Structures are given as C-alpha cells and as structure tokens.
XYZ file of N, CA and C in Angstrom:
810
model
N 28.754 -17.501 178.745
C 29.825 -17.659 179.750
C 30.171 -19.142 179.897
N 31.514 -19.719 179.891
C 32.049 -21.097 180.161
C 32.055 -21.109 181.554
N 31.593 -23.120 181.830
C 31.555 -22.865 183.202
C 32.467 -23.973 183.525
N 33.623 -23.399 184.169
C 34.692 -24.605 184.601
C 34.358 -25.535 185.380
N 33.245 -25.838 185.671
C 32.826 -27.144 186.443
C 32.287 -27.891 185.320
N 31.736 -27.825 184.147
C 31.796 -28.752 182.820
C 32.723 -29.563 183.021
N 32.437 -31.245 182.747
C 33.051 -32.112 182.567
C 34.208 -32.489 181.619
N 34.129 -31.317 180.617
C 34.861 -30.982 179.215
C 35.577 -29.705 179.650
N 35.332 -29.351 180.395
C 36.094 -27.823 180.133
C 37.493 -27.932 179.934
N 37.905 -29.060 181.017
C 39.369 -28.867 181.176
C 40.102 -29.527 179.862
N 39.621 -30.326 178.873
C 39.855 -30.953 177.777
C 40.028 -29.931 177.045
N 38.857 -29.474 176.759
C 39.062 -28.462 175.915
C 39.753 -27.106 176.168
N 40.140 -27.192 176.930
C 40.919 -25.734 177.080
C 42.676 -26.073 177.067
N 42.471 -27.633 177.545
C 44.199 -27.688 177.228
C 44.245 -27.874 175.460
N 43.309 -27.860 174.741
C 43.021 -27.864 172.968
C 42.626 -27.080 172.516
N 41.993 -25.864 173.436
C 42.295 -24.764 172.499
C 43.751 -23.683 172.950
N 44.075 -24.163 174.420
C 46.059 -23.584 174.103
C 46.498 -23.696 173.282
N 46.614 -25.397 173.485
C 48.189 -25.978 172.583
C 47.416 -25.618 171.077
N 46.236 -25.423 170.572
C 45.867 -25.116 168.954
C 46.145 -23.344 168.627
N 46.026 -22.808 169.996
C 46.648 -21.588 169.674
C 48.051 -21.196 169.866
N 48.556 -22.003 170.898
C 50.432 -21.845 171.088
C 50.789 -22.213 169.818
N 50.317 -23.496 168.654
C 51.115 -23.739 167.848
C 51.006 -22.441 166.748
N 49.390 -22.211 166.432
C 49.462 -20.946 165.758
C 50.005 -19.878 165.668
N 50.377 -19.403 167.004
C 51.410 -18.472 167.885
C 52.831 -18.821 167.000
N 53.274 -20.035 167.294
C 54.816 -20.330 166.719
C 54.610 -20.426 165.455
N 53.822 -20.841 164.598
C 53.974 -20.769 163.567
C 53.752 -19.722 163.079
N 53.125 -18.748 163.338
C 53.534 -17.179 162.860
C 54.595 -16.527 163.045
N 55.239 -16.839 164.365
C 56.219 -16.220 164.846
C 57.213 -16.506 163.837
N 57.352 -17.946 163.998
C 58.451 -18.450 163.114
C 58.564 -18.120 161.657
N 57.471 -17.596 161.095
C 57.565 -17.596 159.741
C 58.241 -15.987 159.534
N 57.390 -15.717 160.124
C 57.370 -13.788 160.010
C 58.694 -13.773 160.595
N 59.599 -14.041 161.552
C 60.832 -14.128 161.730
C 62.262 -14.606 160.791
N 61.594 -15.702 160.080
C 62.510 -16.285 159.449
C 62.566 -15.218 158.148
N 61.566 -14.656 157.406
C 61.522 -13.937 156.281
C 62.377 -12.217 156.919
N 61.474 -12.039 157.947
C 62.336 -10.684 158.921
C 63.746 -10.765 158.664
N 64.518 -11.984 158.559
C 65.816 -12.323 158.959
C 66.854 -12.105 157.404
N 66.097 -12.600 156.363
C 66.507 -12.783 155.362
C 66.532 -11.351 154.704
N 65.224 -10.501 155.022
C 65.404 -9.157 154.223
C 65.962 -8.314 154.923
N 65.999 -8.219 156.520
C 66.700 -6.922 157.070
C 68.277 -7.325 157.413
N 68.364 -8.310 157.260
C 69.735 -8.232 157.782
C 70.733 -7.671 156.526
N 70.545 -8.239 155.302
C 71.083 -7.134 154.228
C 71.088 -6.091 154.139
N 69.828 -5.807 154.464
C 69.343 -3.889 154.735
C 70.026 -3.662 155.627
N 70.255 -3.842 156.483
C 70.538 -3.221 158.159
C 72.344 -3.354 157.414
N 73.114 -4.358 156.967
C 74.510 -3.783 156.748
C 73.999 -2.747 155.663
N 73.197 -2.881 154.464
C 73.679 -1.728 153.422
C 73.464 -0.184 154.484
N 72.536 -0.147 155.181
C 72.311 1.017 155.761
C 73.481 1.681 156.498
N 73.921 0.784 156.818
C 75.309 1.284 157.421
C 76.348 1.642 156.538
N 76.309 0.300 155.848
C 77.580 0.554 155.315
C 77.466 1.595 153.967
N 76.547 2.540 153.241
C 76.495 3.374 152.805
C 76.303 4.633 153.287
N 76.858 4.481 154.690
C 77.214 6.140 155.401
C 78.238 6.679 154.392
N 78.867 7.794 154.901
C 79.547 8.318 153.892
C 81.016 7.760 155.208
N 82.105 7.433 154.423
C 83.353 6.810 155.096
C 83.116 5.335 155.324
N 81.867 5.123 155.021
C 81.627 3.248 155.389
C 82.286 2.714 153.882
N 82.202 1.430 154.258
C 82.423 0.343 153.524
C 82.039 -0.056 151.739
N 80.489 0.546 151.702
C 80.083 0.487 150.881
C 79.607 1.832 150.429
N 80.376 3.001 150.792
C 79.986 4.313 150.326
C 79.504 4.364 149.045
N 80.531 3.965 147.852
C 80.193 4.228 146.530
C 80.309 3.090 146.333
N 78.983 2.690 146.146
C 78.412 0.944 145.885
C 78.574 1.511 143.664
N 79.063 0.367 143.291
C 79.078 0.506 141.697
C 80.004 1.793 140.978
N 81.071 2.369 142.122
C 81.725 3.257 142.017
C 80.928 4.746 141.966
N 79.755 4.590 142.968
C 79.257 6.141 142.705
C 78.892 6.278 143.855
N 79.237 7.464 144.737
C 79.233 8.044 146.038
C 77.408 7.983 145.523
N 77.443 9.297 144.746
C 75.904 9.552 144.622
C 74.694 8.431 145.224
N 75.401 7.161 144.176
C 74.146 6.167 144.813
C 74.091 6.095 146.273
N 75.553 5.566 146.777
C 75.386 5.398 147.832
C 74.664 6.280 148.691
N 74.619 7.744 148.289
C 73.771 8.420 149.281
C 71.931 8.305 149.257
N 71.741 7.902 147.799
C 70.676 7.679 147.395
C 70.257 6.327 148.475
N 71.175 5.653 148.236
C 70.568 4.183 149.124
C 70.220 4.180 150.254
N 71.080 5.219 150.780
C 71.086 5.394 152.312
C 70.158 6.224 152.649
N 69.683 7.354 152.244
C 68.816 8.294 152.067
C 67.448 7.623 152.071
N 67.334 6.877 150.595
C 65.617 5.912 150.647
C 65.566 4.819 151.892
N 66.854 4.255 151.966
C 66.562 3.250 153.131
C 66.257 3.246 154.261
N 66.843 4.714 154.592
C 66.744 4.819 156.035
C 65.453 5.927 156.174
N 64.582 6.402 155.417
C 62.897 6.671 154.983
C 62.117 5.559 155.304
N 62.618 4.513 154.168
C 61.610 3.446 154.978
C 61.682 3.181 155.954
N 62.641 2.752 156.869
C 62.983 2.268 158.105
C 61.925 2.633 159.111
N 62.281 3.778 158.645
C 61.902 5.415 159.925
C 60.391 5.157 159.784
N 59.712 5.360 158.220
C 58.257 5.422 158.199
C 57.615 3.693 158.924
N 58.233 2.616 158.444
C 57.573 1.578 159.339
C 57.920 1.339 160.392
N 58.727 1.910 161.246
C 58.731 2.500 162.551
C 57.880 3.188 163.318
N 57.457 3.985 162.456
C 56.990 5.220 163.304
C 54.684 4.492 162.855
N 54.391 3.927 162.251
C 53.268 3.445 162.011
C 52.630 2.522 163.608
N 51.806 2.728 163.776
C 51.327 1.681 164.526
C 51.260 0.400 164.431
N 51.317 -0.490 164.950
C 51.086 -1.836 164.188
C 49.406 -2.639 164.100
N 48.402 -1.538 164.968
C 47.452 -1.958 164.286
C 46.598 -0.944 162.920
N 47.602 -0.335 163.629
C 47.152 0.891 161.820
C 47.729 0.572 160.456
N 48.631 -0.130 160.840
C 49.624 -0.862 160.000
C 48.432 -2.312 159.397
N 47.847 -3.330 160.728
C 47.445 -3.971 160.063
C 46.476 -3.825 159.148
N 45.283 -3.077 159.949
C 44.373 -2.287 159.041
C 44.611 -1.904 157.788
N 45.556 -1.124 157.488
C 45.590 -0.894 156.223
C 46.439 -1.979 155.592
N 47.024 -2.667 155.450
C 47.764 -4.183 154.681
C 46.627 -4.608 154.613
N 45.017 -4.633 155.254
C 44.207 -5.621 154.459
C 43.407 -5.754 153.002
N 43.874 -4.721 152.258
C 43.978 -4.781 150.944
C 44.883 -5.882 150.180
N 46.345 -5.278 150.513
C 47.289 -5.963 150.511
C 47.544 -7.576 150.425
N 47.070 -7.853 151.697
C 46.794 -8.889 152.186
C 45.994 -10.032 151.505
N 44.180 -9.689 151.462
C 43.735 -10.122 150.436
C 43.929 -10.055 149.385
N 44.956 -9.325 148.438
C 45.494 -9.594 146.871
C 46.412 -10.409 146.835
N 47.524 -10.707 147.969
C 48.230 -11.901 147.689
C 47.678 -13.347 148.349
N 46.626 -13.290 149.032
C 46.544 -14.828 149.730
C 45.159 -14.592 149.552
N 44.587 -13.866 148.814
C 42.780 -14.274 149.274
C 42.032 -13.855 150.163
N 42.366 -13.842 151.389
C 41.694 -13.555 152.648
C 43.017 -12.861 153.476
N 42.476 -11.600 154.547
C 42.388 -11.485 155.320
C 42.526 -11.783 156.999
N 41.854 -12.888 157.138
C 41.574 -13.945 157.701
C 42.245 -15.161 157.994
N 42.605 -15.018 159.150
C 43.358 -16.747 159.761
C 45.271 -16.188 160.288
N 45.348 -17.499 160.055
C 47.092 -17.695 160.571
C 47.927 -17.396 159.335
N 47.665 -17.887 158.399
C 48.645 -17.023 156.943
C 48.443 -16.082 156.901
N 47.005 -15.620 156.543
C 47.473 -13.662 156.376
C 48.275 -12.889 157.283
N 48.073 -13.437 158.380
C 48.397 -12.498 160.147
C 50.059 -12.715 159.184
N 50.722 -13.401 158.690
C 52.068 -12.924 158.442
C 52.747 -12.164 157.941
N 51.373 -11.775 156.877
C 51.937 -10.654 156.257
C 51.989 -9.314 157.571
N 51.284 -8.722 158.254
C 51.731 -7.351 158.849
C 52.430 -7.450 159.523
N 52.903 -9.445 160.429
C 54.153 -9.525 161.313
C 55.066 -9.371 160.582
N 55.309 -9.557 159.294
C 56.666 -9.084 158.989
C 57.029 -7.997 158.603
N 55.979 -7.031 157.776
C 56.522 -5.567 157.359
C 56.601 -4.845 158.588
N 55.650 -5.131 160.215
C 55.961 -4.018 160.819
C 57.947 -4.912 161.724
N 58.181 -5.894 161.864
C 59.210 -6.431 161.950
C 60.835 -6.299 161.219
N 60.357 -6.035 160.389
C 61.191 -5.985 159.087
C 62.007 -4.467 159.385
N 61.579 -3.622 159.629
C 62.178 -1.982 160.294
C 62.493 -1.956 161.455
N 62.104 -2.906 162.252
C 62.644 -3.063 163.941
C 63.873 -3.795 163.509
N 64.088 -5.004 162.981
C 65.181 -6.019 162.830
C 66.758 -4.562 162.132
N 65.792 -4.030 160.902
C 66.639 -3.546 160.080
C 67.784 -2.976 161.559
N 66.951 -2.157 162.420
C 67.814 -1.534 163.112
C 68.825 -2.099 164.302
N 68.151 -3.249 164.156
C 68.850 -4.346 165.799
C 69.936 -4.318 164.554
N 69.802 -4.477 163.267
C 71.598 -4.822 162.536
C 72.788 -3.687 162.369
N 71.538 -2.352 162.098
C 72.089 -1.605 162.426
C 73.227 -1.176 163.537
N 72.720 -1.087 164.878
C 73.358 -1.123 165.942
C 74.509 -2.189 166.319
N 74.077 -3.590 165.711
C 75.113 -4.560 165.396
C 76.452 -3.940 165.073
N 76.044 -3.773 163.809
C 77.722 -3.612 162.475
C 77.947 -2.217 163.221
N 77.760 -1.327 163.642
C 77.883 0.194 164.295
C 79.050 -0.553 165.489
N 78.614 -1.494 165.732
C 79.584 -1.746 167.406
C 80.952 -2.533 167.432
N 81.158 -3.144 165.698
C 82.225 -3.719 165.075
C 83.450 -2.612 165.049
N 84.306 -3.091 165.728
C 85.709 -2.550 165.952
C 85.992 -1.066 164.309
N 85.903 -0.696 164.486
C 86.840 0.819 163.256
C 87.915 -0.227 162.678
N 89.045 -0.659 163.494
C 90.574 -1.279 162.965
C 90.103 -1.742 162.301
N 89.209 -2.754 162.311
C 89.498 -4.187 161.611
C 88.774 -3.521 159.891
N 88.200 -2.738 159.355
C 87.382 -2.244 158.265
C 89.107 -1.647 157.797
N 89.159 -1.127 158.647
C 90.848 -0.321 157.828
C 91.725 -1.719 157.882
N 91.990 -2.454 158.596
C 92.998 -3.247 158.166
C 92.807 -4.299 157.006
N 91.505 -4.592 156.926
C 91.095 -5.276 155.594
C 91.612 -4.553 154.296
N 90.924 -2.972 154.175
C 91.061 -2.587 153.188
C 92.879 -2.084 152.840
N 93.476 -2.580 154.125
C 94.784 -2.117 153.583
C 95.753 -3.603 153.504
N 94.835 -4.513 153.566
C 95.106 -5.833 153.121
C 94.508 -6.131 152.029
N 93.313 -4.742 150.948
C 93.480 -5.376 149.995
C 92.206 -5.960 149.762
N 91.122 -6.462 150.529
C 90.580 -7.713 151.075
C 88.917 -7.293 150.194
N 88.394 -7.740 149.588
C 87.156 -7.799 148.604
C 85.958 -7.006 149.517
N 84.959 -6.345 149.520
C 83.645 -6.016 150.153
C 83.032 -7.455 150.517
N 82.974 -8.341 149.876
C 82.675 -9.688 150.164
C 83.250 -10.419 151.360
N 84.471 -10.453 151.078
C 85.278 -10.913 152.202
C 85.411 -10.082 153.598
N 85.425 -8.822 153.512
C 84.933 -7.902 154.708
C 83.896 -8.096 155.232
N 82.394 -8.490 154.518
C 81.290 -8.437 155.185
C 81.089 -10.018 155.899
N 82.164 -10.929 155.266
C 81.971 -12.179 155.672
C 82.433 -12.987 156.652
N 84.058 -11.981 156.521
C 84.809 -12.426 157.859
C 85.576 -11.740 158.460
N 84.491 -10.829 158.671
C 85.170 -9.546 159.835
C 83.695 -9.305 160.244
N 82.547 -8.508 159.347
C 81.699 -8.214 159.705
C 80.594 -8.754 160.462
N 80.057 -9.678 159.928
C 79.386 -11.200 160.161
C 79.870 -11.265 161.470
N 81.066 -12.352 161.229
C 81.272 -12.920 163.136
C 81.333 -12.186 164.175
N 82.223 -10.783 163.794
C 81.690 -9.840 165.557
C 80.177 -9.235 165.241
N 79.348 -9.097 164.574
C 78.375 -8.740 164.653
C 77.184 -9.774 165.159
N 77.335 -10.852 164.780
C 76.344 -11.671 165.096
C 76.361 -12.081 166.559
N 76.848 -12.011 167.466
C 76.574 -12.294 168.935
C 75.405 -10.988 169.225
N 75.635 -9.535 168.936
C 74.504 -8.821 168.776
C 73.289 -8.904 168.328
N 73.664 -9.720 166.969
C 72.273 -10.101 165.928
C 71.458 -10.616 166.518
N 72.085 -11.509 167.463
C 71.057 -12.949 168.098
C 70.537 -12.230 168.886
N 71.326 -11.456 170.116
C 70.416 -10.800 171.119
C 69.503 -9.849 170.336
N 69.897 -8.889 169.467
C 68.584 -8.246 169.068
C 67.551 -9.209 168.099
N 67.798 -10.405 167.706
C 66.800 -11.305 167.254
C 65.884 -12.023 168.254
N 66.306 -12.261 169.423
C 65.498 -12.848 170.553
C 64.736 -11.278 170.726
N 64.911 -9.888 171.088
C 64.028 -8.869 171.165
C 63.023 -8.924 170.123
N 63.429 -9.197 168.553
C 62.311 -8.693 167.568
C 61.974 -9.995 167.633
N 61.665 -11.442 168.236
C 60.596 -12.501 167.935
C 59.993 -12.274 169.377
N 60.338 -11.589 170.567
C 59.795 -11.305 171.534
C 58.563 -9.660 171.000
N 59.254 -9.195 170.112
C 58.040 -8.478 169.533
C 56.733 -8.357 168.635
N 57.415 -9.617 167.692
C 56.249 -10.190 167.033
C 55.224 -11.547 167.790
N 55.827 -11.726 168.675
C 54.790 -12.515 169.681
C 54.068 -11.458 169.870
N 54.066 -10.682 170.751
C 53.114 -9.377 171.200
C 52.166 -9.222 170.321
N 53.206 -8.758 169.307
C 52.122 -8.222 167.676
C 51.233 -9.898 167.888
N 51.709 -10.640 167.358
C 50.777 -11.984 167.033
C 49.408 -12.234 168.068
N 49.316 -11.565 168.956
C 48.676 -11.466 169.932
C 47.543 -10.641 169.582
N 47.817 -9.457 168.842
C 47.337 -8.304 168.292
C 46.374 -8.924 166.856
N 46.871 -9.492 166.379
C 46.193 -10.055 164.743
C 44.778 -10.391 165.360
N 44.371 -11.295 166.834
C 43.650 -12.240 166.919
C 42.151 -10.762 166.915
N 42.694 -9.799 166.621
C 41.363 -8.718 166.844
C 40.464 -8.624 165.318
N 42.001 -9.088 164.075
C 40.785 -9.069 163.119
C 41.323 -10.825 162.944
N 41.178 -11.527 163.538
C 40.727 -13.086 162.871
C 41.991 -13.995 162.744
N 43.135 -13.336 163.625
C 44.384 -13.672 162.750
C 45.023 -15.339 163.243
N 43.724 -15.483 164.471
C 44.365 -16.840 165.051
C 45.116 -16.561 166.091
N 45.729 -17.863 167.007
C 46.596 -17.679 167.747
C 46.359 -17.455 169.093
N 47.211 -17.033 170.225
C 46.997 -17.014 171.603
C 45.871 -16.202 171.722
N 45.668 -14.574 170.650
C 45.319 -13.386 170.733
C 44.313 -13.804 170.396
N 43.721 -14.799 169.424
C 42.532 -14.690 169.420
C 42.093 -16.028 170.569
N 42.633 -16.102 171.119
C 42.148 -17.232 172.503
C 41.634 -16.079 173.553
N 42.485 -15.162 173.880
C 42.349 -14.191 174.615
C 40.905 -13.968 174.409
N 41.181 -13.576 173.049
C 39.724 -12.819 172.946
C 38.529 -13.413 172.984
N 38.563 -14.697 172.314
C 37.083 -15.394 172.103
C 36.557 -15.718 173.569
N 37.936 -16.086 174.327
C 37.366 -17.030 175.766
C 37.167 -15.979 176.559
N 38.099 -15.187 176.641
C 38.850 -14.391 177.760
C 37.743 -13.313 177.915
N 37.514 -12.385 176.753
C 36.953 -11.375 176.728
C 35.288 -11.613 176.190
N 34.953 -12.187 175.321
C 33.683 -12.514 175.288
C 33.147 -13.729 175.664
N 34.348 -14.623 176.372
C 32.908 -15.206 176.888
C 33.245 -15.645 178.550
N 34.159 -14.918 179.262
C 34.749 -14.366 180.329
C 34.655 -15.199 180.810
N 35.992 -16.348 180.103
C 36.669 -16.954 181.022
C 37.990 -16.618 181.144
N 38.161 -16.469 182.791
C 39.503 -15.627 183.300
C 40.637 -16.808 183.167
N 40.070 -18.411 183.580
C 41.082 -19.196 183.203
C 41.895 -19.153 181.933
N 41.100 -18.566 180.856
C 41.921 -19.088 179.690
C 42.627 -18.060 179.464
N 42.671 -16.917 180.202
C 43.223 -15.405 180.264
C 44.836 -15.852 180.643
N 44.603 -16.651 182.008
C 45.631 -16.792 182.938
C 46.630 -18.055 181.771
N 46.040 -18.586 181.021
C 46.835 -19.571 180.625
C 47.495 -19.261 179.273
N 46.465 -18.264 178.784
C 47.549 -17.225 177.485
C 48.895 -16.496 177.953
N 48.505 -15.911 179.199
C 49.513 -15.134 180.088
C 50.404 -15.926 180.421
N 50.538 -16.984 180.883
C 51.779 -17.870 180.915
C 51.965 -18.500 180.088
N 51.771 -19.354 179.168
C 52.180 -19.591 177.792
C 53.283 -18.729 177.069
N 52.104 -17.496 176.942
C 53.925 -16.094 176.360
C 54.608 -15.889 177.000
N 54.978 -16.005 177.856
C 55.376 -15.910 179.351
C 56.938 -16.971 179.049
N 56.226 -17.954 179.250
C 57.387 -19.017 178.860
C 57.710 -18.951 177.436
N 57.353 -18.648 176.413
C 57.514 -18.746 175.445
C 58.665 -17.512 174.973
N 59.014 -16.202 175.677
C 59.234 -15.460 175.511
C 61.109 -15.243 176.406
N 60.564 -16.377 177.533
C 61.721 -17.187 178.507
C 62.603 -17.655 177.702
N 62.054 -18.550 177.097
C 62.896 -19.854 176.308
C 63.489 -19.289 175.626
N 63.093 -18.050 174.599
C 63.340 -17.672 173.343
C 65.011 -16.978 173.820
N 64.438 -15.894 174.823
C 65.000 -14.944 175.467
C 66.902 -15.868 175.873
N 66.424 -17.134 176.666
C 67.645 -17.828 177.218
C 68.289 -18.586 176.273
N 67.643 -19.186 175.502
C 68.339 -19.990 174.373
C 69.325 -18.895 173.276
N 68.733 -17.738 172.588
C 69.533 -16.783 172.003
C 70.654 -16.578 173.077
N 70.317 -16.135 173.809
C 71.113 -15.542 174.894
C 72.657 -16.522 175.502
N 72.153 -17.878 175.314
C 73.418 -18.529 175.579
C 74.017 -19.101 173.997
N 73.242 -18.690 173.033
C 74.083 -19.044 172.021
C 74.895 -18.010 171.442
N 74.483 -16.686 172.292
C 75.111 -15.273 171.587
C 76.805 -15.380 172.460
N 76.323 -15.764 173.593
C 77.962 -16.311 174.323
C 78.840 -17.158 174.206
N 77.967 -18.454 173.473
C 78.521 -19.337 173.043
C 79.796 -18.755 171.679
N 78.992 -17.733 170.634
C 79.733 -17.860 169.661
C 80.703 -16.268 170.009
N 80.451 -16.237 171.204
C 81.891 -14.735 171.149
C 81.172 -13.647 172.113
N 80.560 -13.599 172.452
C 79.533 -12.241 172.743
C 80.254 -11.286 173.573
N 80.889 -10.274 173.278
C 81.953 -9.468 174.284
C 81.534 -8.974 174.940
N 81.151 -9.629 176.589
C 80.689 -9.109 177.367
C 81.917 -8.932 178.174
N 83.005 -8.986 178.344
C 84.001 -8.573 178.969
C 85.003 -7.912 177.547
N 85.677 -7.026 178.036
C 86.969 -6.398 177.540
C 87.888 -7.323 177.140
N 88.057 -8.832 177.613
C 89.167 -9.363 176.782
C 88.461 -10.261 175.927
N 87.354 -10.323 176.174
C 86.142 -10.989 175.293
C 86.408 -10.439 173.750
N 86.371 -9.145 173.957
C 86.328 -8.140 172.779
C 87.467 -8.163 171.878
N 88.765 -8.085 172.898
C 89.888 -8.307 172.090
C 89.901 -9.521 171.374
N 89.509 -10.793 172.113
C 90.037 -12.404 171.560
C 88.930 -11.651 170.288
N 87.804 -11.057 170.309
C 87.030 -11.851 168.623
C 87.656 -10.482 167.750
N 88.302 -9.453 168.408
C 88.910 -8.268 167.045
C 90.255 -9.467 166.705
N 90.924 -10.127 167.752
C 92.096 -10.954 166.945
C 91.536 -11.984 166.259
N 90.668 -12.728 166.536
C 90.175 -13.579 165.806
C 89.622 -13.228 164.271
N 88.906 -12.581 164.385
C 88.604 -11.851 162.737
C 89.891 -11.363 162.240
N 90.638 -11.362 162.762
C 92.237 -10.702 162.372
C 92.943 -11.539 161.604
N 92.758 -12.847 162.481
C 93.688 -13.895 161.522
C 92.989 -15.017 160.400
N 91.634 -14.899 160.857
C 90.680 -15.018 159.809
C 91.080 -14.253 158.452
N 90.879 -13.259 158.486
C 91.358 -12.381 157.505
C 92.187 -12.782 156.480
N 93.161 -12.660 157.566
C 94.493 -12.590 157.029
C 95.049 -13.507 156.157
N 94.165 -14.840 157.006
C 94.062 -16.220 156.266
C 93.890 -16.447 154.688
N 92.675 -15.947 154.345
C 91.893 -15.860 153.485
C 92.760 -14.577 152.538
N 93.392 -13.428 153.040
C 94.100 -12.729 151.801
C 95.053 -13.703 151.319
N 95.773 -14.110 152.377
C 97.233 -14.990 152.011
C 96.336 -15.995 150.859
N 95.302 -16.659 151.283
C 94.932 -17.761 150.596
C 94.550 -17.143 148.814
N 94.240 -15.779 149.334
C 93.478 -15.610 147.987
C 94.564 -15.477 147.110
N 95.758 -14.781 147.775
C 96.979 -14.320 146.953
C 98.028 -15.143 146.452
N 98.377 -16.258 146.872
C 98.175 -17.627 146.742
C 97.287 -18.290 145.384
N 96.679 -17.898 145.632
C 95.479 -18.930 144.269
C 95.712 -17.671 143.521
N 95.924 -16.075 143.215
C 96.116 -16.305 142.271
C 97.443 -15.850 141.680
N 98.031 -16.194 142.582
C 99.913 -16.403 142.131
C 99.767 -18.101 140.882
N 99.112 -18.504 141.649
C 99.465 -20.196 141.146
C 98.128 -19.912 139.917
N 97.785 -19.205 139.503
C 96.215 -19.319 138.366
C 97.590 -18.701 137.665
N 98.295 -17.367 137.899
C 99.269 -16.371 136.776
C 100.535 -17.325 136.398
N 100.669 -18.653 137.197
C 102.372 -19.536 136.852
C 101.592 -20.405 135.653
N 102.663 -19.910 134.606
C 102.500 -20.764 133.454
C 102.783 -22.177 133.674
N 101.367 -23.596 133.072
C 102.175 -24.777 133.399
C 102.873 -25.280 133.287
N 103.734 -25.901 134.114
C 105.200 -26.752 133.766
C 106.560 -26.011 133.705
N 105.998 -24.299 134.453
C 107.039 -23.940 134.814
C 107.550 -24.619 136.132
C-alpha cells in the first residue's frame, strides 16, 4: 500500500500521470490516425455501393458492387459485434507476429485500431447517408467524374459529421486504451491498475478519472467547434448555404474541366 504522507509521493505521482497521459495520447493518436485513413474509404464505398448509389457498378459490374457491399458490411457488423476485450485476447497472436511482443504501448495499437476501424467505418457511413439526394443527381447530370463527386460534393457536406463522429470514436478508443492496461498495454489503464487497484491508492484513481475527463472535454470541444467552423448544418439555412455551396463548387470544376478539354481538342494556331 502507498502512503501519501511519503515525502516522494507527490513527485512521483505527478510522473507516473503525465508518463501515463502521454502513453494514453500516444495510442490514441496513432490508432486514430490509421482508424481515419482505412475507414473513411470504407465507410463511402459502403455506401456508395448500395444499389442506386454512386458507385453501384464499381468497374462496370453491378455484381461486384453487390459483392463489395455484401463482404463489407460482414466485416463491419462482425467487428462490431466482438467485445473489445475478447477482441484483444485473441489479436495476441497477431500481435506478437507483427511487433514481437504483446506487451507495452505499441502493441496496445494494434486492437485500438481493428476494434475502431468498424465503429469509424459507420460514423462515415451515417455521414455520406445525410448528404443532400440533389446534389448526387445534379453532378451526374452535369456529367461530373466519381472522383469529382466524392471530392466536391461528398467530402465537404460530409465532413462537419466526420469530425463530430471522429471526436466520438477517439472518445472511444480512450476508454478502450484504458482497457489494454489489463494485459500490459501501458497508459492511464495501467496506472489505474498498478496504483489504484493493487496497491490501493485511491489518489491515483481520482487523478486517472480526471485526466480522461479533461482529455475527453478538449477532444469533444475542439472537434466540435471546428465541425461549425467548416459548415456544420445545424440550422436549416445552414444546410441550404453548404447544398449551394457544393453546387457552385461543382459547377466550377465541370465548366473548368470542359474548358481544358475544349482547348486540349483546338488544333495549334488555330
């Protein structure tokens, strides 16, 4: 048992926070940033290979598209529906074949991101689902590339959503990160545990508890005013200014494209 009247205690306990808050962020951050890169592709193909979406017949074949949509939205569902410490448990095979160990603040990233990676898929999901109907038909009757649809129509009204459901899934892999510290994974969770629970000190309980606390604040308010910053339609004319805005975006970019290649087809020195 630690005894907070030690002349050291209070030293050391503001060093083993801040050595576990940083561990904390640096998992978070990693397992987030990789979360970001693989589901957000997933989360539009999932959509957009419904049948009437965008990317129905990806390579000109309905078939695939149902295939894609079919396997994708299996996985989704199955690392959804897993626990995330049944989840970690079993990745520690896994785990130790790509990094060696088990053990510490790198491995813990691997299960923050596969069980992350099916939560995110769906925050994009729900995203591109809440993007105006018009604007998908007025592209395609402007003509306008799958590229250019997903880039400047899809993208900008979707991402004021993205962010808010991205502040939820790094508010979930904190939790999880909390969870690793049971097999070794580092971090607040294993502060909890070493101080908190075996060697029962309640101070260092109380100071994990506010740490995520704020940590979960910040995350929460900073997304949150940057999701307003870039459009976030929380009012009805909110909604209209970013369906016109992607409108003339658009429109921009056909004229421009049609344009470049009027002037690529004029022979020179006509």
């Amino acid at each position: 048992m630690i005894d907070p009247t030690a002349p050291d205690f209070w030293s050391n306990l503001i060093q083993v926070l801040l050595e576990g808050t940083w561990e904390t962020v640096y998992m978070t951050a990693i397992a987030m940033a990789i979360t970001f890169v693989v589901g957000l592709p997933l989360g539009i193909i999932l959509v957009g290979t419904e049948q009437g979406r965008f990317l129905e017949a990806p390579l000109g074949s309905r078939a695939l598209g149902r295939v894609l949509n079919a396997v994708l939205g299996f996985i989704v569902n199955l690392g959804r529906s897993v626990p995330f410490i049944v989840l970690m448990i079993a990745l520690i095979p896994l785990t130790r074949w790509l990094l060696g160990s088990f053990i510490g603040t790198g491995p813990a990233i691997v299960p923050l991101t596969l069980v992350a990676i099916p939560f995110f898929v769906r925050v994009v999901e729900i995203a591109v689902r809440e993007v105006d109907p018009g604007l998908f038909e007025a592209a395609d009757s402007l003509g306008a590339s799958r590229w250019l649809l997903v880039r400047r129509v899809l993208l900008p009204q979707a991402t004021p959503a993205i962010l808010l459901g991205t502040a939820t899934t790094i508010t979930s892999i904190i939790n999880f990160s909390a969870m690793v510290g049971v097999v070794g994974g580092g971090g607040l969770g294993n502060v909890a545990l070493t101080y908190g629970m075996q060697r029962y000190s309640w101070i260092h309980i109380v100071g994990v508890v506010i740490i995520l606390f704020l940590l979960v604040q910040v995350i929460q308010w900073a997304l949150t005013a940057l999701a307003k910053r870039l459009g976030a339609p929380v009012t009805k004319r909110g909604a209209q200014k970013g369906v016109a805005d992607a409108q003339a975006h658009l429109d921009a970019d056909v004229a421009r494209d049609a344009q470049g290649e009027i002037d690529r087809n004029v022979p020179r020195g006509a």
